[in-house]
Amino acid sequence: MAVSIADGLMEARKLQLLIFRNNNNEKFMEGSICKIMNNLPWSPNLKVVDFSRSRIKEDQFETFNKNLFKLISMSRTIEYLNLSGVGHVFDKFKHDTFKAIAQNQSLKYLDLSHCANERDECDIKRLAHCIAINSESPRGKLEELILNGFFANHDQFYKLIERLWVTEQLKEKWFGDEELAKTMSLDTKIRKYVCRIKTLSINKCKFTEN
């Protein structure tokens, strides 16, 4: 069935909304999200993608994230992306995924609620930087960030907030020549704190724990 849905999406040129919530049937879900996600970058009018509370098997996360990267980096129309409760998908994000979010010119709403278990410090910092880079760009549009149940303690939240900056050196490191970035002058390391986010939801986070 998943293959049929994925193939159908290739023909649905006028599709604007894909709502695929709470799909947890093991037999049906055997790779189905990955197959469906694979064809979404070629939907020319797609604006809303909602996979919230759907199941991904452990051995499918790598494929899912590759397809997620393609969607974010290739789509020129996607405005709303909901990955709430999709396993621990954030823990599997690659650096390229953060860079794709930073450079996307249409995404306005991103929901990463309840999809992180490990919450690696480097990934939290990358999330902050991609928000800052997107905010600095005149073409960036990300304004709503939903992170319910995302943080396990105060420190993780503070790391996000304190890293909402961008430098010329950081942009060279992310999008240019990493070796060149190491040799750049001090004036390229001046931090510019910037954040366009208008809505930040952090409900059900464990801020009482250290």
Coordinates of C-alpha atoms in Angstrom, one line a residue:
M1 CA 0.0 0.0 0.0
A2 CA 2.8 2.4 0.9
V3 CA 4.3 2.0 -2.6
S4 CA 0.9 2.8 -4.2
I5 CA 0.6 5.9 -2.0
A6 CA 4.2 7.0 -2.9
D7 CA 3.6 6.5 -6.6
G8 CA 0.3 8.3 -6.4
L9 CA 2.0 11.3 -4.9
M10 CA 4.2 11.6 -8.0
E11 CA 1.1 12.2 -10.0
A12 CA -0.7 14.5 -7.5
R13 CA 0.8 17.7 -8.9
K14 CA -1.8 19.9 -7.1
L15 CA -1.3 18.3 -3.7
Q16 CA -0.8 20.9 -0.9
L17 CA -1.4 19.1 2.3
L18 CA -0.2 15.6 3.4
I19 CA -1.5 14.6 6.8
F20 CA -0.1 11.2 7.8
R21 CA -0.7 11.1 11.6
N22 CA -0.7 8.2 14.1
N23 CA 0.2 5.5 11.6
N24 CA 1.6 2.8 13.8
N25 CA 0.3 -0.4 12.3
E26 CA 3.5 -2.5 12.1
K27 CA 2.6 -4.4 8.9
F28 CA 1.4 -1.2 7.1
M29 CA 4.3 0.9 8.4
E30 CA 7.0 -1.4 7.0
G31 CA 9.1 1.4 5.4
S32 CA 6.0 3.3 4.3
I33 CA 7.0 6.7 5.7
C34 CA 10.4 6.4 4.0
K35 CA 8.8 5.5 0.7
I36 CA 6.3 8.3 0.9
M37 CA 8.9 10.8 2.0
N38 CA 11.1 9.9 -0.9
N39 CA 8.7 11.3 -3.5
L40 CA 7.7 14.5 -1.7
P41 CA 10.5 16.8 -3.0
W42 CA 8.9 16.6 -6.4
S43 CA 5.5 17.8 -5.3
P44 CA 5.5 21.3 -6.7
N45 CA 2.7 22.7 -4.6
L46 CA 3.2 20.9 -1.3
K47 CA 2.9 23.2 1.7
V48 CA 2.0 21.0 4.7
V49 CA 3.6 17.7 5.8
D50 CA 2.5 16.1 9.0
F51 CA 3.9 12.7 10.1
S52 CA 3.2 13.3 13.8
R53 CA 3.1 10.3 16.1
S54 CA 3.8 7.9 13.3
R55 CA 6.2 4.9 13.7
I56 CA 9.6 4.4 12.2
K57 CA 11.6 1.3 12.8
E58 CA 15.2 1.7 14.1
D59 CA 16.7 0.4 10.9
Q60 CA 14.7 2.9 8.8
F61 CA 15.9 6.2 10.5
E62 CA 18.9 6.6 8.2
T63 CA 16.7 6.3 5.1
F64 CA 14.1 8.6 6.6
N65 CA 16.6 11.3 7.3
K66 CA 18.1 11.1 3.8
N67 CA 14.7 11.7 2.4
L68 CA 13.9 14.4 5.0
F69 CA 17.1 16.2 3.9
K70 CA 16.0 16.0 0.2
L71 CA 12.6 17.4 1.1
I72 CA 13.8 20.3 3.1
S73 CA 16.7 21.2 0.7
M74 CA 14.7 20.7 -2.6
S75 CA 11.2 21.9 -1.8
R76 CA 10.5 25.6 -2.6
T77 CA 6.9 25.5 -1.2
I78 CA 6.9 23.6 2.1
E79 CA 5.7 25.8 4.9
Y80 CA 4.7 23.4 7.7
L81 CA 6.6 20.3 8.9
N82 CA 5.4 18.3 11.8
L83 CA 7.7 15.5 13.1
S84 CA 6.3 15.4 16.6
G85 CA 6.5 12.0 18.3
V86 CA 8.2 10.4 15.3
G87 CA 10.5 8.1 17.4
H88 CA 13.8 9.8 18.2
V89 CA 14.3 11.2 14.8
F90 CA 16.1 14.3 16.0
D91 CA 18.9 12.2 17.5
K92 CA 19.5 10.8 14.0
F93 CA 19.7 14.2 12.3
K94 CA 22.8 14.7 10.1
H95 CA 24.7 18.0 9.8
D96 CA 23.3 18.3 6.3
T97 CA 19.7 18.3 7.7
F98 CA 20.5 21.3 9.9
K99 CA 22.2 23.1 7.0
A100 CA 19.1 22.4 4.8
I101 CA 16.8 24.0 7.5
A102 CA 19.2 27.0 7.7
Q103 CA 19.0 27.6 3.9
N104 CA 15.3 26.8 3.4
Q105 CA 13.3 29.7 2.0
S106 CA 9.8 28.6 2.6
L107 CA 9.5 26.7 5.9
K108 CA 7.6 28.7 8.5
Y109 CA 6.6 26.1 11.1
L110 CA 8.8 23.2 12.5
D111 CA 7.6 20.8 15.1
L112 CA 10.2 18.6 16.7
S113 CA 8.3 17.8 19.9
H114 CA 8.9 14.5 21.7
C115 CA 11.3 13.2 19.1
A116 CA 14.7 13.3 21.0
N117 CA 16.0 10.9 23.5
E118 CA 19.8 11.5 23.6
R119 CA 19.6 15.3 22.9
D120 CA 23.3 15.5 22.0
E121 CA 24.8 18.8 22.9
C122 CA 26.3 19.3 19.5
D123 CA 22.9 18.8 17.8
I124 CA 21.2 21.3 20.1
K125 CA 23.9 23.8 19.2
R126 CA 23.5 23.0 15.5
L127 CA 19.7 23.6 15.8
A128 CA 20.4 27.0 17.4
H129 CA 22.8 28.0 14.6
C130 CA 20.5 26.9 11.8
I131 CA 17.7 29.0 13.4
A132 CA 20.0 32.0 13.6
I133 CA 21.2 31.5 10.0
N134 CA 17.7 31.2 8.7
S135 CA 16.7 34.3 10.7
E136 CA 19.6 36.4 9.4
S137 CA 18.7 35.6 5.8
P138 CA 16.2 38.0 4.1
R139 CA 14.7 34.9 2.4
G140 CA 14.4 32.8 5.6
K141 CA 10.9 32.4 6.9
L142 CA 11.0 30.1 10.0
E143 CA 8.9 31.8 12.7
E144 CA 7.3 28.9 14.7
L145 CA 9.3 26.4 16.5
I146 CA 7.6 23.7 18.6
L147 CA 9.8 21.8 21.0
N148 CA 7.3 20.3 23.5
G149 CA 8.9 17.6 25.7
F150 CA 12.2 18.2 23.9
F151 CA 14.5 19.4 26.7
A152 CA 15.5 17.2 29.6
N153 CA 16.9 20.0 31.8
H154 CA 17.6 23.7 32.0
D155 CA 21.1 23.4 30.6
Q156 CA 19.9 22.0 27.3
F157 CA 17.5 24.9 26.9
Y158 CA 20.2 27.4 27.7
K159 CA 22.5 25.9 25.2
L160 CA 19.9 26.5 22.5
I161 CA 19.3 30.1 23.5
E162 CA 23.0 31.0 24.0
R163 CA 23.9 29.7 20.5
L164 CA 21.4 31.8 18.6
W165 CA 24.2 33.6 16.8
V166 CA 25.9 33.6 13.4
T167 CA 29.3 34.7 12.2
E168 CA 30.9 34.9 8.8
Q169 CA 33.3 32.2 9.9
L170 CA 30.5 29.9 10.9
K171 CA 28.8 30.3 7.5
E172 CA 32.1 29.6 5.7
K173 CA 32.5 26.4 7.9
W174 CA 29.0 25.2 7.2
F175 CA 28.5 26.1 3.5
G176 CA 32.0 26.8 2.2
D177 CA 35.5 25.6 2.9
E178 CA 36.0 24.3 6.4
E179 CA 39.8 24.6 6.2
L180 CA 39.5 28.2 5.0
A181 CA 37.2 28.9 8.0
K182 CA 40.0 28.0 10.4
T183 CA 42.3 30.7 8.9
M184 CA 39.8 33.6 8.8
S185 CA 40.5 36.8 10.6
L186 CA 39.0 37.9 14.0
D187 CA 36.5 40.2 12.5
T188 CA 34.8 37.3 10.8
K189 CA 34.3 35.7 14.2
I190 CA 32.2 38.5 15.6
R191 CA 28.9 37.0 16.8
K192 CA 25.6 38.4 15.6
Y193 CA 22.7 37.3 17.8
V194 CA 19.6 36.9 15.6
C195 CA 16.3 35.1 16.0
R196 CA 13.1 35.6 13.9
I197 CA 11.1 33.0 15.9
K198 CA 7.8 34.5 16.9
T199 CA 6.3 31.3 18.5
L200 CA 8.4 29.0 20.7
S201 CA 6.5 26.2 22.5
I202 CA 8.4 24.3 25.2
N203 CA 5.6 22.6 27.1
K204 CA 6.2 19.4 29.1
C205 CA 10.0 19.9 29.3
K206 CA 11.7 18.7 32.4
F207 CA 13.1 22.0 33.6
T208 CA 13.1 20.9 37.2
E209 CA 16.0 18.5 36.6
N210 CA 19.6 19.4 36.3

